Amino acid sequence: MHPASKRPLWRVLLIVFASAYLLVNWLLAVSYFTQAAGFNDELFFHLNADSLRVGWATIRLVMIAQFAALGLLPLALGWATRPSAARAAREPLHTAVLTTSLLLAAGVSYPIIDLGGYLLERRALSAESSVAETRYVRSEAGERKNIILIYAESLEATYFDTSLFRADLLPRLTALKDEATVFSEVRQRPGTGWTVAGIVASQCGFSVQVRNPLSGNTRLAATTEPYPSAVCLGDVAKHLGYQTLFLGGADSAFAGKGNFLRTHGFDRVLGRQEITAQAPEPLQLSGWGVHDDDLFSLALDEIELLESQDEPYFLSLLTLDTHHPNGYPSVECPQFASRDPMERALACTDVQIADFIAAVRARSGSEDTVIALFSDHLAMRNSLWKTLSANQKERRLLFMLFDGEEGEVVDTTITHYDVGPILLEAAGAASDVRIGFGQSLALIKEGGTLGGNTARPLYAEEPQQLNAFRDGLALDSEALVLRVGDTEFPVSENGGLFVYGVYMLIFDDDGDFLDVLYARKLDDVRASAEGRLVAFVERLESELATRLYVGRLRDDGFEGQPFEASGSITLTGKALRAFSD
């Protein structure tokens, strides 16, 4: 046997380290490619199996190329460092120099510094969380108008700047600006820059906090009632007597969106599955879901049903055909002379949204309806990214309000947080409205935006002071409920029935509770919890049996103890501490 072949450990360590460093660089490249920013909550929130499935359906060749490169480069490094007789004599020195140089270079490299800065900033901001507060003065019942809130996917105000983009790109919506209250200074705070975060921020008045990087979109899906102490726009509307309905072309389960909406005031939440199931004939779908023309058609039908009732209604819509990177316009869209796919998608959305607004305003009694058009978030990287990224400081969210008043431009600085209170005030449903850190326009003009600097996120999650070593852990297998002390975690999928998958609690080395996740497969959340103390309930798709696992996840398996979930299982803090050693 060759002498060099007896010392394979350094090669293994070098390949593992280089692979990890390569992964960090790749993640940073993905972040800059999609959003022109380094490591942040937006990136980590989307690192999950659902996002990969959508990516596979929309940019399959790009994904194949990237993952092939990620797999081949470590193999190439292994081949380059293979033992050979020619370098056997100098191998120890060669190895030491190479490994030390790589460690030093990596430690001071931008990817590692940026990742470390993000983690430190996230930890500092997490400690600043406050309890969300909602208060308002209720108006007389007869004064309440209907509310229609359109979340327009990535349709930011920047696209209306004719010095940057074509004047014929959004002509219909541009003309409608003269008839609307247009908020020209709508800033995007951190923690609001992706769809579900934009919805939560505009309805609850605070940013979405990513407590555990890589937990991603699974967190809202795993929580039976996300943000239980928050009273959000849907909750207030329901309390004021509104009928409430949410329509979105994408899967309502994606990112826990449906779970959040159902537990915060919405009577019905219809997404891709529900809409296609009730359609009289098969719908053409994009990789994301139902096209916007079909969504608006359904919305008009639903408005007719809602208006047949005595109570006012709050209807929220979420479009998707302008989703990055290239848009997904329907084949029914009018022809638009452009070689750029996002321009074609935007031109189509201009027609579809304007037609929908016109149809609503043409209805009898439309003066009793307030219509709002709002960007869910600023656009991420798309085919028009060169122009958008070159004007980063000037980018603003779109917020147009049709409330029966004369058109005007309001240049008061607001954020996602203020959208809900402004809508309730405009509809005459309430005054002096505060939801989370958001306020109605009268309060903003009187005292300014809450929280000051709009470049900083404001979080409003009550910390859960749970400790597995102190409080112990129990599973009621009949009710499918995990308990840490007196706190219950009903095992669920998107707040509903747990059919199969993994429902996981994560703790740190001191037993403090960190996060709760749900996924269809254990591998989907392994990166989120690798090396952590975990307790998870698993039910495989092909089996009926439910098992509880307690221990630590490793990259190649699980180190701990499984329990057949029958009756009640109770583990003391002392027993749990043994898994931490």
Coordinates of C-alpha atoms in Angstrom, one line a residue:
M1 CA 0.0 0.0 0.0
H2 CA 1.3 3.4 -0.9
P3 CA 2.3 5.5 2.2
A4 CA 0.2 8.4 1.2
S5 CA -2.9 6.3 1.1
K6 CA -2.6 5.6 4.8
R7 CA -3.4 9.2 5.6
P8 CA -6.8 9.9 3.9
L9 CA -8.2 12.0 6.8
W10 CA -6.7 15.3 5.7
R11 CA -8.2 14.9 2.2
V12 CA -11.6 14.1 3.7
L13 CA -11.5 17.2 5.9
L14 CA -10.2 19.4 3.1
I15 CA -13.0 18.3 0.8
V16 CA -15.7 18.7 3.5
F17 CA -14.4 22.2 4.4
A18 CA -14.1 23.2 0.7
S19 CA -17.6 21.9 0.0
A20 CA -19.1 23.9 2.9
Y21 CA -17.3 27.0 1.8
L22 CA -18.4 26.4 -1.8
L23 CA -22.0 26.1 -0.5
V24 CA -21.8 29.4 1.4
N25 CA -20.5 31.1 -1.8
W26 CA -23.3 29.6 -3.8
L27 CA -25.9 30.8 -1.4
L28 CA -24.5 34.3 -1.5
A29 CA -24.5 34.2 -5.3
V30 CA -28.1 33.1 -5.2
S31 CA -29.0 35.9 -2.9
Y32 CA -27.3 38.6 -5.0
F33 CA -28.8 37.1 -8.2
T34 CA -32.4 37.1 -6.9
Q35 CA -32.4 40.3 -4.9
A36 CA -29.2 42.3 -5.2
A37 CA -28.4 41.8 -1.5
G38 CA -26.3 39.6 0.6
F39 CA -27.4 37.2 3.3
N40 CA -30.8 38.2 4.8
D41 CA -34.1 36.8 6.0
E42 CA -35.6 36.7 2.5
L43 CA -32.9 34.3 1.3
F44 CA -33.1 31.9 4.3
F45 CA -36.9 32.0 4.4
H46 CA -37.1 30.5 0.9
L47 CA -34.5 27.7 1.4
N48 CA -36.9 24.8 1.6
A49 CA -38.5 22.0 -0.3
D50 CA -41.5 24.0 -1.5
S51 CA -39.3 26.6 -3.1
L52 CA -37.2 23.9 -4.7
R53 CA -40.3 22.3 -6.2
V54 CA -41.5 25.6 -7.6
G55 CA -38.0 26.3 -9.0
W56 CA -37.9 22.8 -10.6
A57 CA -41.2 23.6 -12.3
T58 CA -40.0 27.0 -13.6
I59 CA -36.2 27.1 -14.0
R60 CA -35.3 23.4 -14.2
L61 CA -32.3 23.7 -16.5
V62 CA -30.7 26.4 -14.3
M63 CA -31.2 24.2 -11.2
I64 CA -29.7 21.1 -12.9
A65 CA -26.6 23.1 -14.0
Q66 CA -26.1 24.6 -10.5
F67 CA -26.5 21.4 -8.5
A68 CA -24.3 19.5 -11.0
A69 CA -21.6 22.1 -10.5
L70 CA -22.0 21.8 -6.7
G71 CA -21.6 18.1 -6.9
L72 CA -18.7 18.0 -9.4
L73 CA -16.4 20.6 -7.8
P74 CA -15.8 18.6 -4.6
L75 CA -15.2 15.5 -6.8
A76 CA -12.7 17.5 -8.8
L77 CA -11.0 18.6 -5.6
G78 CA -10.8 15.0 -4.4
W79 CA -9.2 14.0 -7.7
A80 CA -6.7 16.9 -7.6
T81 CA -5.6 15.9 -4.1
R82 CA -5.4 12.1 -4.7
P83 CA -2.3 10.3 -3.4
S84 CA 0.6 10.0 -5.8
A85 CA 4.2 8.7 -5.6
A86 CA 5.5 12.0 -7.1
R87 CA 4.4 14.1 -4.2
A88 CA 4.5 11.5 -1.4
A89 CA 7.7 13.1 0.1
R90 CA 6.4 16.6 0.2
E91 CA 2.7 15.8 1.0
P92 CA 2.8 16.7 4.8
L93 CA 4.1 20.2 4.1
H94 CA 1.9 20.6 1.0
T95 CA -1.1 19.6 3.0
A96 CA -0.4 21.9 5.9
V97 CA 0.2 24.9 3.7
L98 CA -2.8 24.3 1.5
T99 CA -5.2 23.7 4.5
T100 CA -3.9 26.6 6.5
S101 CA -4.1 29.0 3.5
L102 CA -7.6 27.9 2.7
L103 CA -8.7 28.4 6.4
L104 CA -7.2 31.9 6.6
A105 CA -8.5 33.0 3.2
A106 CA -12.0 31.7 4.0
G107 CA -12.1 33.3 7.4
V108 CA -11.5 36.8 6.0
S109 CA -13.5 36.3 2.8
Y110 CA -16.6 38.4 2.0
P111 CA -19.0 35.4 2.1
I112 CA -18.0 34.4 5.6
I113 CA -17.9 38.0 6.9
D114 CA -21.3 38.7 5.3
L115 CA -22.9 35.6 6.8
G116 CA -21.4 36.3 10.2
G117 CA -22.7 39.9 10.1
Y118 CA -26.2 38.7 9.2
L119 CA -26.3 36.2 12.0
L120 CA -25.1 38.8 14.6
E121 CA -27.5 41.5 13.3
R122 CA -30.4 39.0 13.4
R123 CA -29.6 38.0 17.0
A124 CA -29.4 41.6 18.1
L125 CA -32.7 42.5 16.3
S126 CA -34.4 39.4 17.7
A127 CA -33.8 40.7 21.2
E128 CA -35.7 43.9 20.4
S129 CA -39.1 42.2 19.8
S130 CA -42.1 44.0 21.2
V131 CA -45.7 42.9 21.8
A132 CA -47.9 44.0 19.0
E133 CA -50.8 46.3 20.0
T134 CA -54.0 46.9 18.1
R135 CA -56.5 49.7 19.0
Y136 CA -59.1 51.7 17.1
V137 CA -62.3 53.7 17.5
R138 CA -65.2 51.9 15.9
S139 CA -67.4 53.9 13.5
E140 CA -71.1 53.6 13.2
A141 CA -72.3 50.5 11.3
G142 CA -73.9 52.4 8.5
E143 CA -70.7 54.2 7.6
R144 CA -68.6 51.1 6.7
K145 CA -67.6 50.6 3.1
N146 CA -66.6 47.3 1.4
I147 CA -62.8 46.8 1.1
I148 CA -61.0 45.2 -1.8
L149 CA -57.2 44.9 -1.3
I150 CA -55.3 43.7 -4.4
Y151 CA -51.7 42.5 -3.7
A152 CA -50.0 42.9 -7.0
E153 CA -47.1 40.5 -7.2
S154 CA -43.8 42.6 -7.4
L155 CA -45.6 45.5 -9.1
E156 CA -43.5 48.3 -7.6
A157 CA -44.0 52.0 -8.3
T158 CA -40.6 52.1 -10.1
Y159 CA -42.2 50.6 -13.2
F160 CA -44.3 53.7 -13.6
D161 CA -41.2 56.0 -14.1
T162 CA -41.2 56.7 -17.8
S163 CA -37.6 57.9 -17.6
L164 CA -36.6 54.4 -16.8
F165 CA -39.2 52.2 -18.5
R166 CA -41.4 52.4 -21.6
A167 CA -44.2 54.9 -21.4
D168 CA -46.6 52.3 -22.9
L169 CA -45.8 49.7 -20.3
L170 CA -48.6 50.5 -17.8
P171 CA -50.8 53.1 -19.6
R172 CA -54.2 52.0 -18.0
L173 CA -52.9 52.0 -14.4
T174 CA -51.1 55.3 -15.0
A175 CA -54.3 56.9 -16.2
L176 CA -56.1 55.6 -13.1
K177 CA -53.6 57.3 -10.8
D178 CA -55.4 60.6 -11.6
E179 CA -58.5 59.2 -9.9
A180 CA -56.8 57.7 -6.9
T181 CA -55.0 58.6 -3.7
V182 CA -51.5 57.7 -4.6
F183 CA -48.9 57.2 -1.8
S184 CA -45.6 58.1 -3.3
E185 CA -43.3 57.3 -0.4
V186 CA -44.0 53.7 0.5
R187 CA -40.8 52.2 1.8
Q188 CA -40.0 48.5 2.3
R189 CA -38.6 47.5 5.7
P190 CA -36.5 44.4 6.2
G191 CA -38.6 41.3 6.9
T192 CA -41.3 42.4 4.5
G193 CA -39.6 41.7 1.1
W194 CA -41.3 38.4 0.1
T195 CA -45.0 37.6 -0.5
V196 CA -46.0 36.0 2.8
A197 CA -43.9 38.6 4.7
G198 CA -45.6 41.4 2.8
I199 CA -49.0 40.0 3.6
V200 CA -48.2 39.6 7.3
A201 CA -46.6 43.0 7.5
S202 CA -49.5 44.8 5.8
Q203 CA -52.1 43.0 7.9
C204 CA -50.4 42.8 11.3
G205 CA -48.1 45.8 11.3
F206 CA -44.7 44.1 11.9
S207 CA -42.0 42.3 10.0
V208 CA -41.6 38.5 9.7
Q209 CA -38.8 37.3 11.9
V210 CA -36.6 34.4 10.8
R211 CA -35.5 32.9 14.1
N212 CA -33.7 30.0 12.7
P213 CA -32.0 30.4 9.3
L214 CA -32.9 27.5 7.0
S215 CA -36.2 27.0 8.8
G216 CA -37.7 28.9 5.9
N217 CA -41.3 28.7 4.8
T218 CA -42.0 25.8 7.1
R219 CA -42.5 27.9 10.2
L220 CA -45.9 29.4 9.6
A221 CA -47.1 26.1 8.3
A222 CA -46.1 24.3 11.5
T223 CA -47.7 26.8 13.9
T224 CA -51.4 26.1 14.6
E225 CA -52.0 29.8 15.2
P226 CA -49.2 32.0 13.9
Y227 CA -48.8 35.2 16.0
P228 CA -51.5 34.3 18.5
S229 CA -51.2 37.6 20.4
A230 CA -51.5 39.7 17.3
V231 CA -54.8 41.3 16.2
C232 CA -54.4 41.8 12.5
L233 CA -56.4 43.4 9.7
G234 CA -58.6 40.4 9.1
D235 CA -59.3 40.0 12.8
V236 CA -60.3 43.6 13.0
A237 CA -62.5 43.4 9.9
K238 CA -64.2 40.3 11.3
H239 CA -64.8 42.1 14.6
L240 CA -66.3 45.0 12.8
G241 CA -68.8 42.7 11.1
Y242 CA -67.2 42.2 7.7
Q243 CA -67.4 39.1 5.6
T244 CA -63.9 38.1 4.8
L245 CA -62.4 36.3 1.7
F246 CA -58.9 35.8 0.4
L247 CA -58.3 34.7 -3.2
G248 CA -54.8 33.8 -4.6
G249 CA -53.7 31.8 -7.6
A250 CA -50.8 30.1 -5.9
D251 CA -51.1 27.2 -3.4
S252 CA -52.6 28.6 -0.2
A253 CA -50.4 26.1 1.8
F254 CA -47.2 27.5 0.4
A255 CA -45.2 29.2 3.2
G256 CA -48.1 28.7 5.6
K257 CA -50.0 31.6 4.0
G258 CA -53.4 29.9 4.2
N259 CA -52.8 28.9 7.8
F260 CA -52.0 32.5 8.8
L261 CA -55.0 33.9 7.0
R262 CA -57.5 31.4 8.3
T263 CA -56.4 32.0 11.9
H264 CA -56.5 35.8 11.5
G265 CA -60.0 36.6 10.5
F266 CA -60.6 35.2 7.0
D267 CA -63.8 33.1 6.7
R268 CA -62.6 31.6 3.4
V269 CA -59.1 31.2 1.8
L270 CA -59.1 30.0 -1.8
G271 CA -55.9 29.1 -3.5
R272 CA -54.8 27.0 -6.4
Q273 CA -56.3 23.7 -5.3
E274 CA -59.7 25.2 -4.2
I275 CA -60.0 27.4 -7.3
T276 CA -59.2 24.6 -9.8
A277 CA -61.5 22.2 -7.9
Q278 CA -64.6 24.5 -8.3
A279 CA -63.8 25.7 -11.8
P280 CA -66.6 24.6 -14.3
E281 CA -63.9 23.6 -16.8
P282 CA -60.1 22.9 -16.5
L283 CA -58.0 26.0 -16.1
Q284 CA -54.7 26.7 -17.8
L285 CA -52.0 26.9 -15.0
S286 CA -48.5 28.3 -14.8
G287 CA -45.8 26.8 -12.7
W288 CA -47.1 29.0 -9.8
G289 CA -50.8 28.3 -10.2
V290 CA -54.0 30.0 -11.5
H291 CA -53.5 32.9 -14.0
D292 CA -54.6 36.3 -13.0
D293 CA -57.4 36.6 -15.6
D294 CA -59.1 33.5 -14.1
L295 CA -58.5 34.9 -10.6
F296 CA -60.2 38.2 -11.4
S297 CA -63.1 36.4 -13.1
L298 CA -63.7 34.4 -10.0
A299 CA -63.3 37.5 -7.8
L300 CA -66.2 39.2 -9.7
D301 CA -68.4 36.2 -9.2
E302 CA -67.5 36.2 -5.5
I303 CA -68.2 39.9 -5.2
E304 CA -71.7 39.3 -6.5
L305 CA -72.3 36.7 -3.8
L306 CA -70.8 38.9 -1.1
E307 CA -73.0 41.9 -2.1
S308 CA -76.1 39.7 -1.8
Q309 CA -75.5 39.7 2.0
D310 CA -76.3 42.5 4.4
E311 CA -72.8 42.9 5.8
P312 CA -69.9 44.7 4.2
Y313 CA -67.1 42.6 2.9
F314 CA -63.3 42.5 2.9
L315 CA -61.9 40.8 -0.2
S316 CA -58.2 40.4 -0.6
L317 CA -56.6 39.2 -3.9
L318 CA -53.0 38.1 -4.6
T319 CA -51.9 38.1 -8.2
L320 CA -48.9 36.0 -9.5
D321 CA -48.4 36.5 -13.3
T322 CA -45.6 39.1 -12.7
H323 CA -43.6 36.8 -10.5
H324 CA -39.9 36.8 -11.1
P325 CA -37.8 35.9 -13.0
N326 CA -39.7 36.3 -16.3
G327 CA -43.4 36.6 -15.4
Y328 CA -46.0 34.0 -16.3
P329 CA -48.7 35.8 -18.4
S330 CA -51.7 33.9 -19.6
V331 CA -52.0 33.0 -23.2
E332 CA -55.2 35.1 -23.3
C333 CA -53.1 38.3 -22.7
P334 CA -53.2 41.0 -25.4
Q335 CA -50.1 41.1 -27.7
F336 CA -47.4 43.5 -26.5
A337 CA -44.5 44.3 -28.8
S338 CA -41.5 43.5 -26.7
R339 CA -38.8 40.9 -26.6
D340 CA -38.6 41.2 -22.8
P341 CA -40.8 38.6 -21.0
M342 CA -41.3 40.7 -17.9
E343 CA -42.4 43.7 -20.0
R344 CA -45.0 41.5 -21.6
A345 CA -46.2 40.3 -18.2
L346 CA -46.4 43.8 -16.8
A347 CA -48.3 45.0 -19.9
C348 CA -50.8 42.2 -19.4
T349 CA -51.2 42.9 -15.7
D350 CA -51.8 46.6 -16.5
V351 CA -54.8 45.6 -18.6
Q352 CA -56.1 42.9 -16.3
I353 CA -56.0 44.9 -13.1
A354 CA -57.4 48.0 -14.8
D355 CA -60.3 45.9 -16.3
F356 CA -61.0 44.4 -12.8
I357 CA -61.1 47.8 -11.1
A358 CA -63.3 49.2 -13.9
A359 CA -65.7 46.3 -13.6
V360 CA -66.0 46.8 -9.8
R361 CA -66.5 50.5 -10.1
A362 CA -69.2 49.9 -12.8
R363 CA -71.3 47.9 -10.4
S364 CA -74.3 49.5 -8.8
G365 CA -73.4 50.8 -5.4
S366 CA -69.7 50.9 -6.1
E367 CA -69.4 54.2 -4.2
D368 CA -69.6 52.0 -1.1
T369 CA -66.5 50.1 -2.0
V370 CA -62.8 51.1 -1.4
I371 CA -60.3 49.5 -3.7
A372 CA -56.6 49.4 -2.9
L373 CA -53.8 48.3 -5.2
F374 CA -50.6 47.5 -3.3
S375 CA -47.3 45.8 -4.2
D376 CA -46.8 42.7 -2.0
H377 CA -43.0 43.6 -2.1
L378 CA -40.4 45.2 -4.3
A379 CA -39.5 43.1 -7.4
M380 CA -36.8 40.5 -7.1
R381 CA -34.3 39.8 -9.9
N382 CA -36.0 39.6 -13.2
S383 CA -35.4 40.4 -16.9
L384 CA -35.6 44.2 -16.1
W385 CA -33.2 43.9 -13.2
K386 CA -30.4 46.0 -14.7
T387 CA -32.6 49.1 -14.6
L388 CA -34.2 48.3 -11.2
S389 CA -30.9 47.6 -9.4
A390 CA -29.3 50.8 -10.9
N391 CA -31.9 52.8 -9.2
Q392 CA -32.0 51.0 -5.9
K393 CA -32.4 54.1 -3.6
E394 CA -35.3 55.4 -5.6
R395 CA -37.4 52.2 -5.6
R396 CA -40.8 52.4 -3.8
L397 CA -43.8 50.2 -3.3
L398 CA -47.0 51.0 -5.2
F399 CA -50.1 51.9 -3.1
M400 CA -53.1 53.4 -4.9
L401 CA -56.4 53.9 -3.1
F402 CA -59.8 54.4 -4.8
D403 CA -62.1 55.7 -2.1
G404 CA -64.4 58.0 -3.9
E405 CA -62.4 61.1 -3.2
E406 CA -60.6 63.3 -5.7
G407 CA -57.2 62.0 -6.8
E408 CA -54.2 63.3 -4.9
V409 CA -50.6 62.4 -4.2
V410 CA -49.6 61.8 -0.5
D411 CA -45.9 62.1 0.0
T412 CA -46.0 61.1 3.7
T413 CA -43.5 58.3 4.4
I414 CA -45.3 55.0 5.2
T415 CA -44.4 51.3 5.1
H416 CA -46.2 47.9 4.8
Y417 CA -47.2 48.3 8.5
D418 CA -49.6 51.2 7.7
V419 CA -51.6 49.7 4.9
G420 CA -54.2 48.0 7.1
P421 CA -54.9 51.0 9.3
I422 CA -55.1 53.3 6.3
L423 CA -57.6 51.0 4.6
L424 CA -59.9 50.8 7.7
E425 CA -59.9 54.6 8.0
A426 CA -60.6 55.1 4.3
A427 CA -63.5 52.6 4.5
G428 CA -65.0 54.6 7.4
A429 CA -64.9 51.4 9.5
A430 CA -62.7 52.9 12.2
S431 CA -60.6 55.9 13.1
D432 CA -57.4 56.4 15.1
V433 CA -56.4 52.9 14.0
R434 CA -53.2 51.3 15.2
I435 CA -52.3 47.7 14.2
G436 CA -48.9 46.5 15.4
F437 CA -46.5 49.3 14.4
G438 CA -48.8 50.6 11.7
Q439 CA -51.1 53.6 12.0
S440 CA -53.9 55.3 10.0
L441 CA -53.0 58.3 8.0
A442 CA -54.4 60.8 10.4
L443 CA -52.2 59.5 13.2
I444 CA -49.1 59.4 10.9
K445 CA -49.7 63.0 9.9
E446 CA -50.1 64.0 13.5
G447 CA -47.1 62.1 15.0
G448 CA -45.1 60.5 12.2
T449 CA -44.3 56.9 11.4
L450 CA -43.8 54.5 14.3
G451 CA -40.4 53.1 14.8
G452 CA -38.5 55.9 13.1
N453 CA -35.9 54.5 10.7
T454 CA -37.7 52.6 7.9
A455 CA -34.4 50.7 7.1
R456 CA -34.8 48.7 10.3
P457 CA -37.4 45.9 10.9
L458 CA -39.8 46.0 13.9
Y459 CA -40.7 42.6 15.3
A460 CA -43.6 41.8 17.5
E461 CA -43.4 38.2 18.6
E462 CA -43.7 37.2 22.2
P463 CA -40.7 35.2 23.2
Q464 CA -41.6 31.7 24.4
Q465 CA -39.5 31.1 27.5
L466 CA -39.6 27.3 27.2
N467 CA -36.8 25.0 28.3
A468 CA -36.9 21.2 27.7
F469 CA -34.5 20.4 30.5
R470 CA -36.6 22.4 33.0
D471 CA -40.1 21.7 31.7
G472 CA -39.9 18.2 30.2
L473 CA -41.5 16.9 27.0
A474 CA -44.7 14.9 26.5
L475 CA -46.6 13.6 23.5
D476 CA -50.4 12.8 23.7
S477 CA -50.6 10.4 20.7
E478 CA -54.4 10.4 20.8
A479 CA -54.8 14.1 20.4
L480 CA -51.5 14.4 18.5
V481 CA -50.2 17.2 20.8
L482 CA -46.6 17.8 21.9
R483 CA -46.2 19.6 25.2
V484 CA -43.2 21.4 26.7
G485 CA -44.3 22.2 30.2
D486 CA -47.8 23.7 30.0
T487 CA -47.3 24.9 26.4
E488 CA -49.0 22.9 23.7
F489 CA -47.9 22.3 20.1
P490 CA -50.8 20.6 18.2
V491 CA -49.1 18.5 15.5
S492 CA -50.5 19.8 12.3
E493 CA -49.9 20.6 8.7
N494 CA -50.7 24.3 7.8
G495 CA -52.9 24.4 10.9
G496 CA -55.0 21.5 9.6
L497 CA -55.0 17.7 9.8
F498 CA -51.6 16.0 10.1
V499 CA -51.7 13.3 7.4
Y500 CA -48.1 12.6 7.0
G501 CA -44.7 14.3 7.3
V502 CA -42.5 15.7 10.1
Y503 CA -43.5 18.1 12.8
M504 CA -40.4 19.2 14.8
L505 CA -39.4 21.2 17.9
I506 CA -35.9 22.5 18.0
F507 CA -33.9 23.3 21.1
D508 CA -30.4 24.7 21.7
D509 CA -27.7 22.9 23.8
D510 CA -29.1 24.4 27.0
G511 CA -32.6 23.1 26.3
D512 CA -34.1 26.5 25.3
F513 CA -36.8 26.3 22.7
L514 CA -35.7 27.8 19.3
D515 CA -38.3 26.9 16.6
V516 CA -41.0 24.7 15.3
L517 CA -41.0 23.3 11.8
Y518 CA -43.2 21.2 9.5
A519 CA -42.1 19.4 6.3
R520 CA -43.2 16.5 4.2
K521 CA -39.9 14.7 4.6
L522 CA -37.2 14.7 7.2
D523 CA -34.5 15.6 4.7
D524 CA -36.4 18.8 3.9
V525 CA -35.6 20.2 7.3
R526 CA -32.4 18.4 8.1
A527 CA -30.3 21.4 7.2
S528 CA -32.4 23.6 9.6
A529 CA -31.7 21.4 12.6
E530 CA -28.5 19.6 11.9
G531 CA -26.6 19.1 15.2
R532 CA -29.4 20.5 17.3
L533 CA -31.4 18.8 20.0
V534 CA -34.8 18.0 18.4
A535 CA -38.1 16.2 19.2
F536 CA -40.2 15.4 16.2
V537 CA -43.2 13.4 15.3
E538 CA -43.0 11.5 12.0
R539 CA -45.6 9.7 9.9
L540 CA -44.5 8.3 6.6
E541 CA -46.8 8.5 3.6
S542 CA -46.7 4.8 3.1
E543 CA -47.4 3.9 6.8
L544 CA -50.1 4.6 9.3
A545 CA -47.7 4.4 12.3
T546 CA -46.7 7.6 14.1
R547 CA -43.4 7.8 15.9
L548 CA -41.7 10.3 18.2
Y549 CA -38.0 10.8 17.9
V550 CA -35.8 12.6 20.4
G551 CA -32.1 13.3 19.9
R552 CA -29.8 15.0 17.4
L553 CA -30.0 15.2 13.7
R554 CA -26.8 14.4 11.8
D555 CA -26.1 14.9 8.1
D556 CA -26.1 11.2 7.6
G557 CA -28.9 10.1 10.0
F558 CA -30.3 10.5 13.5
E559 CA -28.6 10.0 16.8
G560 CA -31.2 9.4 19.5
Q561 CA -34.2 7.3 20.5
P562 CA -37.4 6.5 18.7
F563 CA -40.7 5.9 20.5
E564 CA -43.8 4.3 19.2
A565 CA -46.5 6.9 19.6
S566 CA -49.2 5.0 21.6
G567 CA -51.0 6.5 24.6
S568 CA -49.0 9.1 26.3
I569 CA -45.2 9.5 26.3
T570 CA -43.5 11.6 29.0
L571 CA -39.8 12.5 29.2
T572 CA -38.4 14.4 32.1
G573 CA -35.9 17.1 31.8
K574 CA -33.2 14.8 33.1
A575 CA -34.0 12.2 30.5
L576 CA -33.9 14.9 27.8
R577 CA -30.6 16.2 29.0
A578 CA -29.0 12.8 28.3
F579 CA -29.7 13.3 24.6
S580 CA -27.8 16.6 24.8
D581 CA -24.6 15.1 26.1

